[in-house]
Coordinates of C-alpha atoms in Angstrom, one line a residue:
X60 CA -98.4 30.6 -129.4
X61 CA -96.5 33.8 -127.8
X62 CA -95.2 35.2 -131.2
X63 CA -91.4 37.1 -131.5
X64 CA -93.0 40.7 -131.1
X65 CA -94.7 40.2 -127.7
X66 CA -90.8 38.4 -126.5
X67 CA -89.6 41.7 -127.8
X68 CA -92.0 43.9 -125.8
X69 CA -91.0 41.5 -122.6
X70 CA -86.9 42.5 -123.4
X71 CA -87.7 45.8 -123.3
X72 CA -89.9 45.9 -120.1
X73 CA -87.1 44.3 -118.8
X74 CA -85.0 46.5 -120.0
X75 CA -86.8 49.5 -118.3
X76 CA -86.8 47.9 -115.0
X77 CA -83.2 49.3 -113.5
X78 CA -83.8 52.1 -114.9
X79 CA -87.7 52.8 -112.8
X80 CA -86.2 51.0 -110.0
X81 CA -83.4 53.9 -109.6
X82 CA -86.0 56.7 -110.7
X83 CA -88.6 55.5 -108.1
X84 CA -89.8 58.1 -106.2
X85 CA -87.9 60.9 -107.6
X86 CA -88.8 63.8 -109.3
X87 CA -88.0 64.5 -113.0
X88 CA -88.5 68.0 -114.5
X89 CA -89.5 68.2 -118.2
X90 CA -89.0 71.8 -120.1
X91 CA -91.6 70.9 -123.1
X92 CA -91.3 73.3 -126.3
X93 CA -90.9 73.1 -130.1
X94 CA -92.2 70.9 -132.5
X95 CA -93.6 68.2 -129.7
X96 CA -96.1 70.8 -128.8
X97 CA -97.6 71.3 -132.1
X98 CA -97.7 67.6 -133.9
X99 CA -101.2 66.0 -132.8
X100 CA -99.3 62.5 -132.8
X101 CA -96.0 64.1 -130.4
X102 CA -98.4 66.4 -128.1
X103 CA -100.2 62.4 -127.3
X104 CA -97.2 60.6 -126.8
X105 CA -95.7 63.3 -124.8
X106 CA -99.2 62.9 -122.4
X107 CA -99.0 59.0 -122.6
X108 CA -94.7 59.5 -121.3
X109 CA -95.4 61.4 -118.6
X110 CA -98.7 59.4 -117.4
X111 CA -96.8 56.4 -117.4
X112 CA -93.4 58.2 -115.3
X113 CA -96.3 59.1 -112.7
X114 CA -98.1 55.3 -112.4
X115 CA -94.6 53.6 -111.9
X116 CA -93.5 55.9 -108.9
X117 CA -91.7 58.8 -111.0
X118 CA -92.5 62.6 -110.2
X119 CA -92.9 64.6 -113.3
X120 CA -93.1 67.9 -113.3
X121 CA -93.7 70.1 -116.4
X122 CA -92.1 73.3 -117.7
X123 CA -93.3 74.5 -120.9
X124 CA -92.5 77.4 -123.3
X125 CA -94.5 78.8 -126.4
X126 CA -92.7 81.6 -128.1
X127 CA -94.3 80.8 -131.7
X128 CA -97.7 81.0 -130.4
X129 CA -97.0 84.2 -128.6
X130 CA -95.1 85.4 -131.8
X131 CA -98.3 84.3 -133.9
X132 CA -101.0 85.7 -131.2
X133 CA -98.6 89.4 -131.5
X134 CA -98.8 89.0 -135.4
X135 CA -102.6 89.0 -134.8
X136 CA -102.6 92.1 -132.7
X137 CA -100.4 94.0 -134.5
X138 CA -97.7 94.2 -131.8
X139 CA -94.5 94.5 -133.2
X140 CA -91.2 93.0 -131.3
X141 CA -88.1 92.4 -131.2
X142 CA -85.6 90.0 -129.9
X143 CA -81.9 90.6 -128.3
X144 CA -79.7 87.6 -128.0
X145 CA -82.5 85.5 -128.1
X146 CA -84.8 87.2 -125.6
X147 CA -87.6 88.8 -126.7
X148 CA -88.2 92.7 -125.5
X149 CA -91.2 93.3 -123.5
X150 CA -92.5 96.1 -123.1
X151 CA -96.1 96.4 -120.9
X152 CA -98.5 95.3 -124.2
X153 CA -96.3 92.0 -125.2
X154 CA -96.6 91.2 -121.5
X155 CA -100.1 91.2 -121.4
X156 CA -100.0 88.6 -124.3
X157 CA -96.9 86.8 -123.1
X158 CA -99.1 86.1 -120.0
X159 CA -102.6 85.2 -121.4
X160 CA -101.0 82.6 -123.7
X161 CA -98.5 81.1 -121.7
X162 CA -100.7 80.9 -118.3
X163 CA -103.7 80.6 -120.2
X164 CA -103.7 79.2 -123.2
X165 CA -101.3 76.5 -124.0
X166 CA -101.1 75.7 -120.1
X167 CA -104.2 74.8 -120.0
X168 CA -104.2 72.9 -123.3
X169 CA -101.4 71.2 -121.8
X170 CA -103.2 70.1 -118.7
X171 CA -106.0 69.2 -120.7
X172 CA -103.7 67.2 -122.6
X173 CA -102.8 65.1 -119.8
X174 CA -105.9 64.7 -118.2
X175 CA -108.0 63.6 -121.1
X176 CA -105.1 60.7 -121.6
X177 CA -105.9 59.7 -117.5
X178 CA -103.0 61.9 -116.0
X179 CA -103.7 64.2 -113.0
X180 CA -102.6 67.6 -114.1
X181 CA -102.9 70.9 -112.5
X182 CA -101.4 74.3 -114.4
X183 CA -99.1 76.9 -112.6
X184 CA -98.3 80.0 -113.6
X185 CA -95.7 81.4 -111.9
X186 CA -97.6 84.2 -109.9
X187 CA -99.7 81.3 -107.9
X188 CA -98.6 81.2 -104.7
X189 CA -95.6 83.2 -105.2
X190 CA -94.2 80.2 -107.2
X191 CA -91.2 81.3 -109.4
X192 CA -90.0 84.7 -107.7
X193 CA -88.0 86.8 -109.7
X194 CA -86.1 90.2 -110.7
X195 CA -85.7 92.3 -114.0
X196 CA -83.1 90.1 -116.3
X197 CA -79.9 93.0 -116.8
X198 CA -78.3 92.4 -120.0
X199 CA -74.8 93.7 -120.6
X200 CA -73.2 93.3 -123.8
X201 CA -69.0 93.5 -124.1
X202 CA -67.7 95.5 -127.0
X203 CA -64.3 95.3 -128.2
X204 CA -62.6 99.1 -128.2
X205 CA -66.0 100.6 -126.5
X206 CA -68.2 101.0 -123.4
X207 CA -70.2 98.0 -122.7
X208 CA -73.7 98.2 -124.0
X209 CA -76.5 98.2 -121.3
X210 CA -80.3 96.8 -123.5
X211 CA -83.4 97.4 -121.7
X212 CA -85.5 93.9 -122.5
X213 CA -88.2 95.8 -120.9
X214 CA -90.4 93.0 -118.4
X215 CA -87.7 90.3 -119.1
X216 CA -86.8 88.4 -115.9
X217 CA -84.6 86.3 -114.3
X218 CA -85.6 83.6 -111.5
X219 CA -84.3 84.1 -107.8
X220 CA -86.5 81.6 -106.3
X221 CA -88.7 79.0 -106.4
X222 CA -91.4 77.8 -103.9
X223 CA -90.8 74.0 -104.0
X224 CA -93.3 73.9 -101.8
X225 CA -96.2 74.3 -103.7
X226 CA -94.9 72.0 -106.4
X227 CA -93.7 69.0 -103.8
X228 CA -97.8 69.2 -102.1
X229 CA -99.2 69.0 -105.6
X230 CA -96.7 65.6 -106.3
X231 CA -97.8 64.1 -102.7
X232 CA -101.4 64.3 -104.1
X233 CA -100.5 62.6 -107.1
X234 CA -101.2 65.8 -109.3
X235 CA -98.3 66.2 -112.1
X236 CA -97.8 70.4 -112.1
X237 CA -97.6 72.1 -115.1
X238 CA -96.0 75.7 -115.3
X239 CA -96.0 78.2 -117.2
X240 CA -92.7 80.7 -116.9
X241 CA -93.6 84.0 -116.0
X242 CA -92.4 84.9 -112.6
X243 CA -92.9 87.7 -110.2
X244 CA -91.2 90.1 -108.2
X245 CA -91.5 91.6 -104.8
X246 CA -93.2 94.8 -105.7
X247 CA -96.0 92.4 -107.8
X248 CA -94.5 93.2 -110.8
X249 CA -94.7 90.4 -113.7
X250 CA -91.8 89.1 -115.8
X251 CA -91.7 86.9 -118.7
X252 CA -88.7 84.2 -118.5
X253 CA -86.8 82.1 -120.4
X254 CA -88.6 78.4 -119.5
X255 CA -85.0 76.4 -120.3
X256 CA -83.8 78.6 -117.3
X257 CA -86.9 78.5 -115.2
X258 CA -87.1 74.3 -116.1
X259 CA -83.2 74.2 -114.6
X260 CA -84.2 76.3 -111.3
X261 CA -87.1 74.4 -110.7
X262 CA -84.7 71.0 -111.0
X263 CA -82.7 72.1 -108.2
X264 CA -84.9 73.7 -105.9
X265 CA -86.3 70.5 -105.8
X266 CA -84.1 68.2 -105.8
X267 CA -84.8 66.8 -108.9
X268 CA -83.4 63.2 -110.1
X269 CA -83.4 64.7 -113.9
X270 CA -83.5 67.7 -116.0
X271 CA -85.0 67.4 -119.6
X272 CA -85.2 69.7 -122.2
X273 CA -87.2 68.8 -125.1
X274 CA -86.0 70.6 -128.6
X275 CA -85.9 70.8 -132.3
X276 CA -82.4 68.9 -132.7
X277 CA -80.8 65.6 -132.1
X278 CA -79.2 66.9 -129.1
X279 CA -75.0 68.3 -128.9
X280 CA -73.6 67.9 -132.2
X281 CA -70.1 67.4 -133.3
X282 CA -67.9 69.2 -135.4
X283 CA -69.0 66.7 -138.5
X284 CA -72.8 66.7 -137.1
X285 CA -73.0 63.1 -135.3
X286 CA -74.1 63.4 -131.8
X287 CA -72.6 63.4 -128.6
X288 CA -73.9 60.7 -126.5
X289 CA -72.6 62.6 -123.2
X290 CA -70.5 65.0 -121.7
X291 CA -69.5 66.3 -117.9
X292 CA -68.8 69.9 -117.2
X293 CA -65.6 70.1 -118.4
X294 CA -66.3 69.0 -121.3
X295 CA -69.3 70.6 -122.0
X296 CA -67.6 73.8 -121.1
X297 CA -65.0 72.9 -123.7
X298 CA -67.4 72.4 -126.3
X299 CA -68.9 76.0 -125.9
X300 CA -65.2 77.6 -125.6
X301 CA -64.4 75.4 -129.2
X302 CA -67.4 76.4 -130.9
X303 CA -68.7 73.2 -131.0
X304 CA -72.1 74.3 -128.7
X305 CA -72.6 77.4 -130.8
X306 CA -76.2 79.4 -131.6
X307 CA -79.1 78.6 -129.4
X308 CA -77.6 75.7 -128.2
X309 CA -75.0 77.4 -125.8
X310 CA -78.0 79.0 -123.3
X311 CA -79.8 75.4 -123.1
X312 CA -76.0 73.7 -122.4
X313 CA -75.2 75.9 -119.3
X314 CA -78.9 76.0 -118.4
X315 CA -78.2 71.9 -117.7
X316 CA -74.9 73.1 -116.4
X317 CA -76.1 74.8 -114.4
X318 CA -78.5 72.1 -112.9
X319 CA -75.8 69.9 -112.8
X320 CA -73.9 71.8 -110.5
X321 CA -76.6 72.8 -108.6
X322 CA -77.2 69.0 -107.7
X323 CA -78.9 67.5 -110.3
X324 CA -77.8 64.2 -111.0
X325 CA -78.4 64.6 -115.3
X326 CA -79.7 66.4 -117.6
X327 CA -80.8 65.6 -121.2
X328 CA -81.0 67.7 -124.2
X329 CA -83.2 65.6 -126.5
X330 CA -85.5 65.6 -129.7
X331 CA -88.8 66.2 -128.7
X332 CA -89.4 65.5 -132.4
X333 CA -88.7 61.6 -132.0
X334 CA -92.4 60.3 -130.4
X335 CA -91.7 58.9 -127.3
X336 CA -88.1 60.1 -126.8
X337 CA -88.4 61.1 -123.0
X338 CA -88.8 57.2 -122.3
X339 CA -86.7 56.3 -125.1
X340 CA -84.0 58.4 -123.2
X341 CA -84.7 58.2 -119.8
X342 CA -85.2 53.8 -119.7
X343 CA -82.7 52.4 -122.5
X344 CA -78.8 51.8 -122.0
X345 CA -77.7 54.1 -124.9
X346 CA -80.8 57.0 -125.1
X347 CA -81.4 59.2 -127.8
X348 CA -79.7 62.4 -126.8
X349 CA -77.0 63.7 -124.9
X350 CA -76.9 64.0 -121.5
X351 CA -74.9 65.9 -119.1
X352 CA -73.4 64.8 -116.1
X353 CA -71.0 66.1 -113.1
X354 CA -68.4 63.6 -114.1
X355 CA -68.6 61.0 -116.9
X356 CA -68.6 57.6 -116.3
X357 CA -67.3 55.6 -118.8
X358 CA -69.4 51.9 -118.4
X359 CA -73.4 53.3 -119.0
X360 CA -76.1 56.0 -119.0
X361 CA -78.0 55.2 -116.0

């Protein structure tokens, strides 16, 4: 006798179904950081999500970040550093670390990741094949009753391009790419860049169906904490004039923003923290997180 739970694993297949049908064959880009990179039981079902987007037609593609481990990996060397509005200064040393453990290390733990699961991964950095192309990041700070303030970040960048098509040959062979965001300029010099930003570039160079950035938080939060389920430009826009996006929220809003007006359809802020939580977003009516979109509609999320 076909018990309740296996009915209730049927529903939700069911379910899922509008939601692969409209994703089918389209290309979903995933910015993967925080806490779903370090819990053993998160970094699996992270692998076992984006597996199962690739065997039922979906394109994943994989931005990833690591500032703790290259905080921890400076801490060992004895690198000191320092942070401006978020971004870390690098000088020439920090970038040598910056690049061993972003390329090297954790993108290839990633790829591992996937593959051991039965993915088929393939790490980027990107410096292969001129992937992300980029300039020196100028920060200019406004001062009220003074001269703006002009900071030297040192070998922090900002994307101007992206070779989509390296990425798009790599999803035609069935690979899933995984990239690692340091970029590079037209004199061969290396930059180290925010992944958010590098994740929403990557969306629109190719076209992408999706944007999703994995954090450490429910998603936007309201003035008494409860979550917003979405928002469209305007009000997203609102939200960071009010103060209602506020801290390290505001540069991951107009990072999707951004996407969104570049062409992507959506884009998701979500808790990477919940296991499963890019399916639980991506295939159920009401998701998990907030999602932003050119211009709301009212009815659903898909």
């Amino acid at each position: 006798m076909i018990c309740d739970s296996e009915h209730e694993k049927a529903r939700l297949l069911l379910e899922a179904l509008p939601y692969i049908r409209d994703f089918y064959g389209k290309t979903i880009v995933i910015k993967y950081g925080g806490h779903a990179m370090v819990d053993e039981d998160l970094k699996r079902a992270f692998a076992l999500n984006v597996i199962l987007l690739k065997y039922v037609g979906i394109n994943p593609v994989i931005v990833h970040g690591g500032g703790p481990q290259i905080g921890k990996m400076l801490d060992q060397l004895g690198i000191a550093c320092q942070f401006r509005q978020g971004l870390r200064i690098t000088d020439t040393a920090t970038m040598d670390v910056v690049e061993m453990v972003l390329a090297g290390k954790i993108n290839k733990q990633i790829v591992s990741l996937i593959n051991r699961h039965g993915g088929m991964s393939v790490g980027l950095s990107g410096k292969d094949g001129n992937l992300i192309q980029a300039r020196k990041l100028e920060m200019v700070l406004e001062r009220k009753d003074a001269p703006p303030e002009i900071i030297d970040l040192g070998k922090v960048g900002e994307v101007t391009g992206i070779n989509a098509t390296l990425i798009n040959t790599l999803k035609g062979q069935g690979f899933i790419p995984v990239i690692a965001p340091v970029g590079v300029d037209e004199e061969g010099e290396t930059y180290n860049i925010n992944a958010d930003a590098v994740a929403g570039a990557v969306a629109v160079a190719l076209s992408a169906k999706r944007l999703v950035l994995l954090t450490d938080v429910a998603g936007v939060l309201d003035a008494s904490g409860q979550l917003i389920s979405s928002l469209d430009l305007r009000e997203a826009s609102v939200a960071i004039e009010e103060g209602t996006v506020k801290g390290g929220m505001i540069p991951k809003m107009k990072c999707c923003m951004e996407a969104v007006d570049g062409g992507v359809e959506k884009a998701h802020v979500l808790d990477g923290r919940v296991e499963n939580s890019i399916i639980l977003e991506l295939f159920t009516t009401s998701g998990i997180g907030t999602e932003i979109v050119h211009r709301r509609k009212r009815e659903n999320r898909i």
